PDB file of C-alpha atoms and ligand atoms in Angstrom:
ATOM      1  CA  MET A   1      -2.943  24.576 -10.375  1.00 63.00           C
ATOM      2  CA  SER A   2      -0.088  24.850  -7.940  1.00 74.00           C
ATOM      3  CA  THR A   3       0.967  22.189  -5.446  1.00 72.00           C
ATOM      4  CA  ASN A   4      -0.414  24.566  -2.846  1.00 84.00           C
ATOM      5  CA  SER A   5      -3.966  24.487  -4.242  1.00 92.00           C
ATOM      6  CA  TRP A   6      -3.800  20.713  -4.741  1.00 95.00           C
ATOM      7  CA  THR A   7      -3.045  20.433  -1.035  1.00 95.00           C
ATOM      8  CA  THR A   8      -5.851  22.825  -0.122  1.00 96.00           C
ATOM      9  CA  VAL A   9      -8.319  20.796  -2.182  1.00 96.00           C
ATOM     10  CA  ASP A  10      -6.925  17.620  -0.610  1.00 96.00           C
ATOM     11  CA  ASP A  11      -7.779  19.153   2.788  1.00 96.00           C
ATOM     12  CA  TYR A  12     -11.299  19.857   1.487  1.00 97.00           C
ATOM     13  CA  ILE A  13     -11.694  16.232   0.350  1.00 97.00           C
ATOM     14  CA  THR A  14     -10.366  14.985   3.677  1.00 97.00           C
ATOM     15  CA  ALA A  15     -12.780  17.226   5.607  1.00 97.00           C
ATOM     16  CA  LEU A  16     -15.667  15.782   3.576  1.00 98.00           C
ATOM     17  CA  PHE A  17     -14.791  12.093   3.550  1.00 98.00           C
ATOM     18  CA  VAL A  18     -12.405  11.467   6.445  1.00 96.00           C
ATOM     19  CA  PRO A  19     -13.751  13.884   9.089  1.00 95.00           C
ATOM     20  CA  ALA A  20     -12.637  13.583  12.730  1.00 94.00           C
ATOM     21  CA  ASP A  21     -11.082  10.151  12.722  1.00 96.00           C
ATOM     22  CA  PRO A  22      -9.498   9.621  16.166  1.00 98.00           C
ATOM     23  CA  ALA A  23      -7.924   6.237  15.320  1.00 98.00           C
ATOM     24  CA  LEU A  24      -6.188   7.523  12.195  1.00 98.00           C
ATOM     25  CA  ALA A  25      -5.174  10.811  13.850  1.00 98.00           C
ATOM     26  CA  ALA A  26      -3.667   8.936  16.802  1.00 98.00           C
ATOM     27  CA  ALA A  27      -1.883   6.519  14.451  1.00 98.00           C
ATOM     28  CA  LEU A  28      -0.200   9.428  12.681  1.00 98.00           C
ATOM     29  CA  ALA A  29       0.621  11.251  15.928  1.00 98.00           C
ATOM     30  CA  ASP A  30       2.190   8.190  17.554  1.00 98.00           C
ATOM     31  CA  SER A  31       4.066   7.277  14.364  1.00 98.00           C
ATOM     32  CA  ALA A  32       5.575  10.777  14.263  1.00 98.00           C
ATOM     33  CA  ALA A  33       6.350  10.683  17.995  1.00 98.00           C
ATOM     34  CA  ALA A  34       8.198   7.399  17.495  1.00 98.00           C
ATOM     35  CA  GLY A  35      10.277   8.992  14.733  1.00 98.00           C
ATOM     36  CA  LEU A  36       8.791   7.076  11.801  1.00 98.00           C
ATOM     37  CA  PRO A  37       9.040   8.842   8.406  1.00 98.00           C
ATOM     38  CA  GLU A  38       5.850  10.684   7.411  1.00 98.00           C
ATOM     39  CA  ILE A  39       5.213   8.646   4.279  1.00 98.00           C
ATOM     40  CA  ALA A  40       1.885   6.949   4.972  1.00 98.00           C
ATOM     41  CA  VAL A  41      -0.749   7.272   2.264  1.00 98.00           C
ATOM     42  CA  SER A  42      -2.774  10.495   2.507  1.00 98.00           C
ATOM     43  CA  PRO A  43      -6.186  10.408   4.210  1.00 98.00           C
ATOM     44  CA  ALA A  44      -7.968  10.589   0.853  1.00 98.00           C
ATOM     45  CA  GLN A  45      -5.792   7.795  -0.560  1.00 98.00           C
ATOM     46  CA  GLY A  46      -6.403   5.733   2.567  1.00 98.00           C
ATOM     47  CA  LYS A  47     -10.129   6.234   2.059  1.00 98.00           C
ATOM     48  CA  LEU A  48      -9.753   5.031  -1.520  1.00 98.00           C
ATOM     49  CA  LEU A  49      -8.210   1.827  -0.131  1.00 98.00           C
ATOM     50  CA  THR A  50     -11.184   1.428   2.230  1.00 98.00           C
ATOM     51  CA  VAL A  51     -13.672   2.029  -0.578  1.00 98.00           C
ATOM     52  CA  LEU A  52     -11.986  -0.394  -2.996  1.00 98.00           C
ATOM     53  CA  ALA A  53     -11.665  -3.134  -0.355  1.00 98.00           C
ATOM     54  CA  ARG A  54     -15.317  -2.678   0.597  1.00 98.00           C
ATOM     55  CA  ALA A  55     -16.493  -2.566  -3.016  1.00 98.00           C
ATOM     56  CA  MET A  56     -14.967  -5.952  -3.729  1.00 98.00           C
ATOM     57  CA  GLY A  57     -16.086  -7.452  -0.420  1.00 98.00           C
ATOM     58  CA  ALA A  58     -12.500  -8.329   0.481  1.00 98.00           C
ATOM     59  CA  ARG A  59     -12.170 -10.934   3.239  1.00 98.00           C
ATOM     60  CA  SER A  60      -8.408 -11.489   3.015  1.00 98.00           C
ATOM     61  CA  ILE A  61      -5.888  -8.729   2.388  1.00 99.00           C
ATOM     62  CA  LEU A  62      -2.086  -8.740   2.094  1.00 99.00           C
ATOM     63  CA  GLU A  63      -0.075  -5.559   2.586  1.00 99.00           C
ATOM     64  CA  ILE A  64       3.652  -5.263   1.832  1.00 99.00           C
ATOM     65  CA  GLY A  65       5.081  -2.315   3.835  1.00 99.00           C
ATOM     66  CA  THR A  66       3.294  -1.548   7.122  1.00 98.00           C
ATOM     67  CA  LEU A  67       5.082   1.528   8.538  1.00 98.00           C
ATOM     68  CA  GLY A  68       2.872   2.700  11.455  1.00 98.00           C
ATOM     69  CA  GLY A  69      -0.222   0.853  10.276  1.00 98.00           C
ATOM     70  CA  TYR A  70      -2.101   3.785   8.747  1.00 99.00           C
ATOM     71  CA  SER A  71      -2.983   2.093   5.452  1.00 99.00           C
ATOM     72  CA  ALA A  72      -3.471  -1.216   7.289  1.00 99.00           C
ATOM     73  CA  ILE A  73      -6.190   0.417   9.405  1.00 98.00           C
ATOM     74  CA  CYS A  74      -7.827   1.881   6.276  1.00 98.00           C
ATOM     75  CA  LEU A  75      -7.859  -1.542   4.601  1.00 99.00           C
ATOM     76  CA  ALA A  76      -8.794  -3.612   7.663  1.00 98.00           C
ATOM     77  CA  ARG A  77     -11.815  -1.406   8.332  1.00 98.00           C
ATOM     78  CA  ALA A  78     -13.385  -2.795   5.179  1.00 98.00           C
ATOM     79  CA  LEU A  79     -13.062  -6.389   6.392  1.00 98.00           C
ATOM     80  CA  PRO A  80     -15.931  -8.373   7.887  1.00 98.00           C
ATOM     81  CA  ALA A  81     -15.501  -9.488  11.526  1.00 96.00           C
ATOM     82  CA  ASN A  82     -13.931 -12.786  10.449  1.00 97.00           C
ATOM     83  CA  GLY A  83     -11.735 -11.143   7.792  1.00 98.00           C
ATOM     84  CA  LYS A  84      -7.954 -11.032   7.918  1.00 98.00           C
ATOM     85  CA  LEU A  85      -5.203  -8.637   6.893  1.00 98.00           C
ATOM     86  CA  ILE A  86      -1.577  -9.757   6.908  1.00 98.00           C
ATOM     87  CA  THR A  87       0.933  -6.930   6.697  1.00 99.00           C
ATOM     88  CA  LEU A  88       4.681  -7.351   6.159  1.00 99.00           C
ATOM     89  CA  GLU A  89       7.219  -5.009   7.729  1.00 99.00           C
ATOM     90  CA  PHE A  90      11.006  -5.079   7.751  1.00 98.00           C
ATOM     91  CA  SER A  91      11.502  -2.861  10.808  1.00 98.00           C
ATOM     92  CA  PRO A  92      10.638  -4.318  14.261  1.00 98.00           C
ATOM     93  CA  LYS A  93      10.184  -0.762  15.531  1.00 98.00           C
ATOM     94  CA  HIS A  94       7.694   0.138  12.786  1.00 98.00           C
ATOM     95  CA  ALA A  95       5.846  -3.129  13.443  1.00 98.00           C
ATOM     96  CA  GLU A  96       5.587  -2.381  17.159  1.00 98.00           C
ATOM     97  CA  VAL A  97       4.146   1.085  16.512  1.00 98.00           C
ATOM     98  CA  ALA A  98       1.761  -0.395  13.947  1.00 99.00           C
ATOM     99  CA  ARG A  99       0.483  -3.104  16.297  1.00 98.00           C
ATOM    100  CA  ALA A 100      -0.354  -0.484  18.939  1.00 98.00           C
ATOM    101  CA  ASN A 101      -2.094   1.735  16.378  1.00 98.00           C
ATOM    102  CA  VAL A 102      -4.083  -1.194  14.990  1.00 98.00           C
ATOM    103  CA  ALA A 103      -5.110  -2.293  18.501  1.00 98.00           C
ATOM    104  CA  ARG A 104      -6.316   1.210  19.377  1.00 98.00           C
ATOM    105  CA  ALA A 105      -8.352   1.218  16.166  1.00 98.00           C
ATOM    106  CA  GLY A 106     -10.081  -1.945  17.452  1.00 98.00           C
ATOM    107  CA  LEU A 107      -8.711  -4.096  14.645  1.00 98.00           C
ATOM    108  CA  ALA A 108      -6.161  -6.296  16.446  1.00 98.00           C
ATOM    109  CA  ASP A 109      -8.309  -9.392  15.876  1.00 98.00           C
ATOM    110  CA  ARG A 110      -8.202  -8.882  12.102  1.00 98.00           C
ATOM    111  CA  VAL A 111      -4.610  -7.719  11.554  1.00 98.00           C
ATOM    112  CA  GLU A 112      -1.381  -9.718  11.751  1.00 98.00           C
ATOM    113  CA  VAL A 113       1.913  -7.833  11.422  1.00 98.00           C
ATOM    114  CA  ILE A 114       4.755 -10.095  10.296  1.00 98.00           C
ATOM    115  CA  VAL A 115       8.276  -8.750  10.868  1.00 98.00           C
ATOM    116  CA  GLY A 116      11.023  -9.456   8.362  1.00 98.00           C
ATOM    117  CA  PRO A 117      12.162  -8.628   4.846  1.00 98.00           C
ATOM    118  CA  ALA A 118       9.228  -9.239   2.504  1.00 98.00           C
ATOM    119  CA  GLY A 119      11.614 -11.054   0.162  1.00 98.00           C
ATOM    120  CA  GLU A 120      11.688 -13.766   2.826  1.00 98.00           C
ATOM    121  CA  THR A 121       8.196 -13.570   4.292  1.00 98.00           C
ATOM    122  CA  LEU A 122       6.405 -13.712   0.920  1.00 98.00           C
ATOM    123  CA  PRO A 123       7.886 -17.109  -0.079  1.00 98.00           C
ATOM    124  CA  ARG A 124       7.050 -18.357   3.413  1.00 98.00           C
ATOM    125  CA  LEU A 125       3.428 -17.247   3.090  1.00 98.00           C
ATOM    126  CA  ALA A 126       3.232 -19.001  -0.279  1.00 97.00           C
ATOM    127  CA  ALA A 127       4.819 -22.182   1.124  1.00 97.00           C
ATOM    128  CA  GLU A 128       2.329 -22.139   3.997  1.00 97.00           C
ATOM    129  CA  GLY A 129      -0.542 -21.865   1.512  1.00 96.00           C
ATOM    130  CA  ARG A 130      -1.780 -18.594   3.052  1.00 96.00           C
ATOM    131  CA  GLY A 131      -3.198 -17.259  -0.199  1.00 92.00           C
ATOM    132  CA  PRO A 132      -4.994 -16.469  -2.334  1.00 98.00           C
ATOM    133  CA  PHE A 133      -5.693 -12.952  -1.119  1.00 98.00           C
ATOM    134  CA  ASP A 134      -8.614 -10.855  -2.372  1.00 98.00           C
ATOM    135  CA  LEU A 135      -6.596  -7.618  -2.305  1.00 99.00           C
ATOM    136  CA  ILE A 136      -2.842  -6.983  -2.196  1.00 99.00           C
ATOM    137  CA  PHE A 137      -1.357  -3.544  -1.445  1.00 99.00           C
ATOM    138  CA  ILE A 138       2.309  -3.083  -2.413  1.00 99.00           C
ATOM    139  CA  ASP A 139       4.001  -0.165  -0.599  1.00 98.00           C
ATOM    140  CA  ALA A 140       7.448  -1.285   0.667  1.00 98.00           C
ATOM    141  CA  ASP A 141      10.930  -0.675  -0.824  1.00 98.00           C
ATOM    142  CA  LYS A 142      10.555   0.450  -4.422  1.00 98.00           C
ATOM    143  CA  VAL A 143      13.567  -1.482  -5.769  1.00 98.00           C
ATOM    144  CA  SER A 144      11.774  -4.755  -5.015  1.00 98.00           C
ATOM    145  CA  TYR A 145       8.398  -3.872  -6.583  1.00 98.00           C
ATOM    146  CA  GLY A 146       9.017  -6.322  -9.466  1.00 98.00           C
ATOM    147  CA  ASP A 147       9.640  -9.187  -7.028  1.00 98.00           C
ATOM    148  CA  TYR A 148       6.575  -8.154  -5.037  1.00 98.00           C
ATOM    149  CA  LEU A 149       4.453  -8.279  -8.182  1.00 98.00           C
ATOM    150  CA  ARG A 150       5.701 -11.808  -8.956  1.00 98.00           C
ATOM    151  CA  TRP A 151       4.852 -12.962  -5.426  1.00 98.00           C
ATOM    152  CA  SER A 152       1.529 -11.155  -5.547  1.00 98.00           C
ATOM    153  CA  LEU A 153       0.609 -13.145  -8.633  1.00 98.00           C
ATOM    154  CA  ARG A 154       1.553 -16.360  -6.812  1.00 98.00           C
ATOM    155  CA  LEU A 155      -0.673 -15.318  -3.900  1.00 98.00           C
ATOM    156  CA  SER A 156      -3.663 -14.224  -5.994  1.00 98.00           C
ATOM    157  CA  ARG A 157      -6.622 -15.677  -7.887  1.00 98.00           C
ATOM    158  CA  PRO A 158      -8.616 -14.308 -10.824  1.00 98.00           C
ATOM    159  CA  GLY A 159     -10.387 -11.262  -9.411  1.00 98.00           C
ATOM    160  CA  THR A 160      -7.665 -10.305  -6.927  1.00 98.00           C
ATOM    161  CA  LEU A 161      -7.077  -6.549  -6.837  1.00 98.00           C
ATOM    162  CA  ILE A 162      -3.421  -5.489  -6.730  1.00 98.00           C
ATOM    163  CA  ILE A 163      -2.707  -1.874  -5.754  1.00 99.00           C
ATOM    164  CA  ALA A 164       0.774  -0.331  -5.666  1.00 99.00           C
ATOM    165  CA  ASP A 165       1.722   3.067  -4.215  1.00 98.00           C
ATOM    166  CA  ASN A 166       4.345   5.522  -5.451  1.00 98.00           C
ATOM    167  CA  VAL A 167       4.498   4.463  -9.097  1.00 98.00           C
ATOM    168  CA  VAL A 168       4.879   7.978 -10.575  1.00 98.00           C
ATOM    169  CA  ARG A 169       7.396   9.575  -8.186  1.00 97.00           C
ATOM    170  CA  ASP A 170       6.988  13.216  -9.160  1.00 97.00           C
ATOM    171  CA  GLY A 171       6.944  12.211 -12.835  1.00 97.00           C
ATOM    172  CA  ARG A 172      10.456  10.803 -12.627  1.00 98.00           C
ATOM    173  CA  VAL A 173       9.325   7.413 -14.022  1.00 98.00           C
ATOM    174  CA  ILE A 174       9.093   8.846 -17.531  1.00 98.00           C
ATOM    175  CA  ASP A 175      12.657  10.200 -17.524  1.00 97.00           C
ATOM    176  CA  PRO A 176      14.766   7.375 -19.015  1.00 94.00           C
ATOM    177  CA  THR A 177      17.982   9.042 -17.795  1.00 96.00           C
ATOM    178  CA  ASP A 178      16.797   8.906 -14.167  1.00 97.00           C
ATOM    179  CA  ASP A 179      18.713   5.935 -12.791  1.00 97.00           C
ATOM    180  CA  ASP A 180      17.804   6.314  -9.108  1.00 98.00           C
ATOM    181  CA  PRO A 181      17.252   2.677  -8.031  1.00 98.00           C
ATOM    182  CA  ASN A 182      13.837   3.521  -6.568  1.00 98.00           C
ATOM    183  CA  VAL A 183      12.710   5.120  -9.818  1.00 98.00           C
ATOM    184  CA  VAL A 184      14.169   2.288 -11.888  1.00 98.00           C
ATOM    185  CA  GLY A 185      12.401  -0.252  -9.659  1.00 98.00           C
ATOM    186  CA  VAL A 186       9.054   1.437 -10.087  1.00 98.00           C
ATOM    187  CA  ARG A 187       9.547   1.873 -13.855  1.00 98.00           C
ATOM    188  CA  GLN A 188      10.303  -1.835 -14.218  1.00 98.00           C
ATOM    189  CA  PHE A 189       7.251  -2.645 -12.100  1.00 98.00           C
ATOM    190  CA  ASN A 190       5.018  -0.512 -14.334  1.00 98.00           C
ATOM    191  CA  ASP A 191       6.458  -2.191 -17.464  1.00 98.00           C
ATOM    192  CA  MET A 192       5.869  -5.646 -15.957  1.00 98.00           C
ATOM    193  CA  LEU A 193       2.334  -4.713 -14.996  1.00 98.00           C
ATOM    194  CA  ALA A 194       1.575  -3.524 -18.526  1.00 98.00           C
ATOM    195  CA  ALA A 195       3.111  -6.598 -20.178  1.00 98.00           C
ATOM    196  CA  GLU A 196       1.612  -9.195 -17.840  1.00 98.00           C
ATOM    197  CA  PRO A 197      -1.116 -11.101 -19.720  1.00 98.00           C
ATOM    198  CA  ARG A 198      -2.751 -12.269 -16.476  1.00 98.00           C
ATOM    199  CA  ILE A 199      -3.390  -8.681 -15.360  1.00 98.00           C
ATOM    200  CA  ASP A 200      -5.568  -5.761 -16.475  1.00 98.00           C
ATOM    201  CA  ALA A 201      -4.285  -2.496 -15.003  1.00 98.00           C
ATOM    202  CA  THR A 202      -3.978   1.253 -15.033  1.00 98.00           C
ATOM    203  CA  ILE A 203      -2.223   4.006 -13.105  1.00 98.00           C
ATOM    204  CA  LEU A 204      -4.042   6.835 -11.374  1.00 98.00           C
ATOM    205  CA  GLN A 205      -1.906   9.955 -10.901  1.00 98.00           C
ATOM    206  CA  THR A 206      -2.261  11.461  -7.440  1.00 97.00           C
ATOM    207  CA  VAL A 207      -1.637  14.996  -6.149  1.00 96.00           C
ATOM    208  CA  GLY A 208      -2.175  16.662  -2.802  1.00 95.00           C
ATOM    209  CA  SER A 209      -0.695  16.495   0.660  1.00 93.00           C
ATOM    210  CA  LYS A 210       1.745  13.731  -0.359  1.00 95.00           C
ATOM    211  CA  GLY A 211       2.991  15.570  -3.446  1.00 95.00           C
ATOM    212  CA  TYR A 212       2.755  14.258  -6.992  1.00 96.00           C
ATOM    213  CA  ASP A 213       2.766  10.483  -7.313  1.00 98.00           C
ATOM    214  CA  GLY A 214       0.528   7.655  -8.505  1.00 98.00           C
ATOM    215  CA  LEU A 215      -1.306   4.480  -7.597  1.00 98.00           C
ATOM    216  CA  ALA A 216      -1.280   1.425  -9.841  1.00 98.00           C
ATOM    217  CA  ILE A 217      -4.620  -0.404  -9.754  1.00 98.00           C
ATOM    218  CA  ALA A 218      -4.708  -3.872 -11.291  1.00 98.00           C
ATOM    219  CA  VAL A 219      -7.028  -6.846 -11.410  1.00 98.00           C
ATOM    220  CA  VAL A 220      -5.860 -10.417 -11.949  1.00 98.00           C
ATOM    221  CA  THR A 221      -7.767 -11.837 -14.903  1.00 98.00           C
ATOM    222  CA  GLY A 222      -6.271 -15.286 -15.321  1.00 89.00           C
TER     223      GLY A 222
HETATM  224  N1  SAH B 301       1.759   1.373   3.766  1.00 53.14           N
HETATM  225  C1  SAH B 301       2.197   2.363   4.753  1.00 53.14           C
HETATM  226  C2  SAH B 301       3.475   3.048   4.328  1.00 53.14           C
HETATM  227  C3  SAH B 301       4.614   2.095   4.089  1.00 53.14           C
HETATM  228  S1  SAH B 301       6.185   2.947   4.004  1.00 53.14           S
HETATM  229  C4  SAH B 301       1.095   3.395   4.900  1.00 53.14           C
HETATM  230  O1  SAH B 301       0.665   3.944   3.870  1.00 53.14           O
HETATM  231  O2  SAH B 301       0.658   3.674   6.023  1.00 53.14           O
HETATM  232  C5  SAH B 301       7.223   1.628   3.549  1.00 53.14           C
HETATM  233  C6  SAH B 301       7.497   0.608   4.663  1.00 53.14           C
HETATM  234  O3  SAH B 301       8.116  -0.525   4.055  1.00 53.14           O
HETATM  235  C7  SAH B 301       8.458   1.101   5.748  1.00 53.14           C
HETATM  236  O4  SAH B 301       7.903   0.925   7.030  1.00 53.14           O
HETATM  237  C8  SAH B 301       9.690   0.218   5.565  1.00 53.14           C
HETATM  238  O5  SAH B 301      10.343  -0.111   6.784  1.00 53.14           O
HETATM  239  C9  SAH B 301       9.087  -1.014   4.934  1.00 53.14           C
HETATM  240  N2  SAH B 301      10.051  -1.822   4.188  1.00 53.14           N
HETATM  241  C10 SAH B 301      11.146  -1.410   3.494  1.00 53.14           C
HETATM  242  N3  SAH B 301      11.779  -2.439   2.950  1.00 53.14           N
HETATM  243  C11 SAH B 301      11.090  -3.544   3.286  1.00 53.14           C
HETATM  244  C12 SAH B 301      11.252  -4.937   3.025  1.00 53.14           C
HETATM  245  N4  SAH B 301      12.252  -5.397   2.289  1.00 53.14           N
HETATM  246  N5  SAH B 301      10.336  -5.784   3.543  1.00 53.14           N
HETATM  247  C13 SAH B 301       9.294  -5.334   4.272  1.00 53.14           C
HETATM  248  N6  SAH B 301       9.092  -4.040   4.547  1.00 53.14           N
HETATM  249  C14 SAH B 301       9.975  -3.153   4.072  1.00 53.14           C
HETATM  250  C1  DHB B 302       8.212   7.454   0.124  1.00 53.14           C
HETATM  251  C2  DHB B 302       6.834   7.542   0.051  1.00 53.14           C
HETATM  252  C3  DHB B 302       6.068   6.423   0.211  1.00 53.14           C
HETATM  253  O1  DHB B 302       4.714   6.485   0.138  1.00 53.14           O
HETATM  254  C4  DHB B 302       6.646   5.204   0.448  1.00 53.14           C
HETATM  255  O2  DHB B 302       5.851   4.140   0.580  1.00 53.14           O
HETATM  256  C5  DHB B 302       8.019   5.104   0.552  1.00 53.14           C
HETATM  257  C6  DHB B 302       8.793   6.238   0.389  1.00 53.14           C
HETATM  258  C7  DHB B 302       9.035   8.657  -0.040  1.00 53.14           C
HETATM  259  O3  DHB B 302       8.473   9.707  -0.262  1.00 53.14           O
HETATM  260  O4  DHB B 302      10.253   8.554   0.044  1.00 53.14           O
HETATM  261 MG1   MG B 303       3.856   4.631  -0.233  1.00 53.14          MG
END
């Protein structure tokens, strides 16, 4: 299979399971118009987030890395009317675009975008007793994934689902000579995840419109 056919099949999956979605289409269009990088999860991956959040009946969700709010919309859609998603974003500009996209999707009442470096907002959330969250999605700067996992554990309970994007990076994680800080960060995260006795986890490789990468899917057991 070539990357080209993976993308064609991804389009087929999207046509089946994410057909004509004005809120998501507008979120992508406005993110691109505002000059945000085109690195949101793919439609099929976003739908996986919706399905997983719905399957576990998530009522409180934490996202680390908002961008234009695409994955936040996918996750928040699974929440009940009184549910809550908190999403952390470093860039005020990204946060502003995200808030508008979330509002247009009719989810402003359920989504709170907090601006600032997650390394600072996560300890604040913990200090304020805002956890535990039912689902945590890690998708910000890859060098800090290890720190984000530690904070996620602090903000979780047994049964919390922790999902992390971009943990395969075109297969570069398995090349020990690859010392790109992003790759090193993700490799350390994967090692931590595997060694952590309070977590049961796996990694799902992903292909398609976003290239070759992977999603870590983990449940807190203790
Ligand atoms: N989850 C989004 C994509 C996130 S892209 C989606 O799938 O739709 C990664 C985002 O993390 C970017 O918007 C970037 O600005 C943000 N980011 C980078 N470093 C960060 C940090 N230290 N704290 C919080 N957000 C950060
Ligand atoms: C990239 C992709 C992502 O999904 C992300 O969250 C951050 C960066 C990238 O391709 O560089
Ligand atoms: Mg990502």
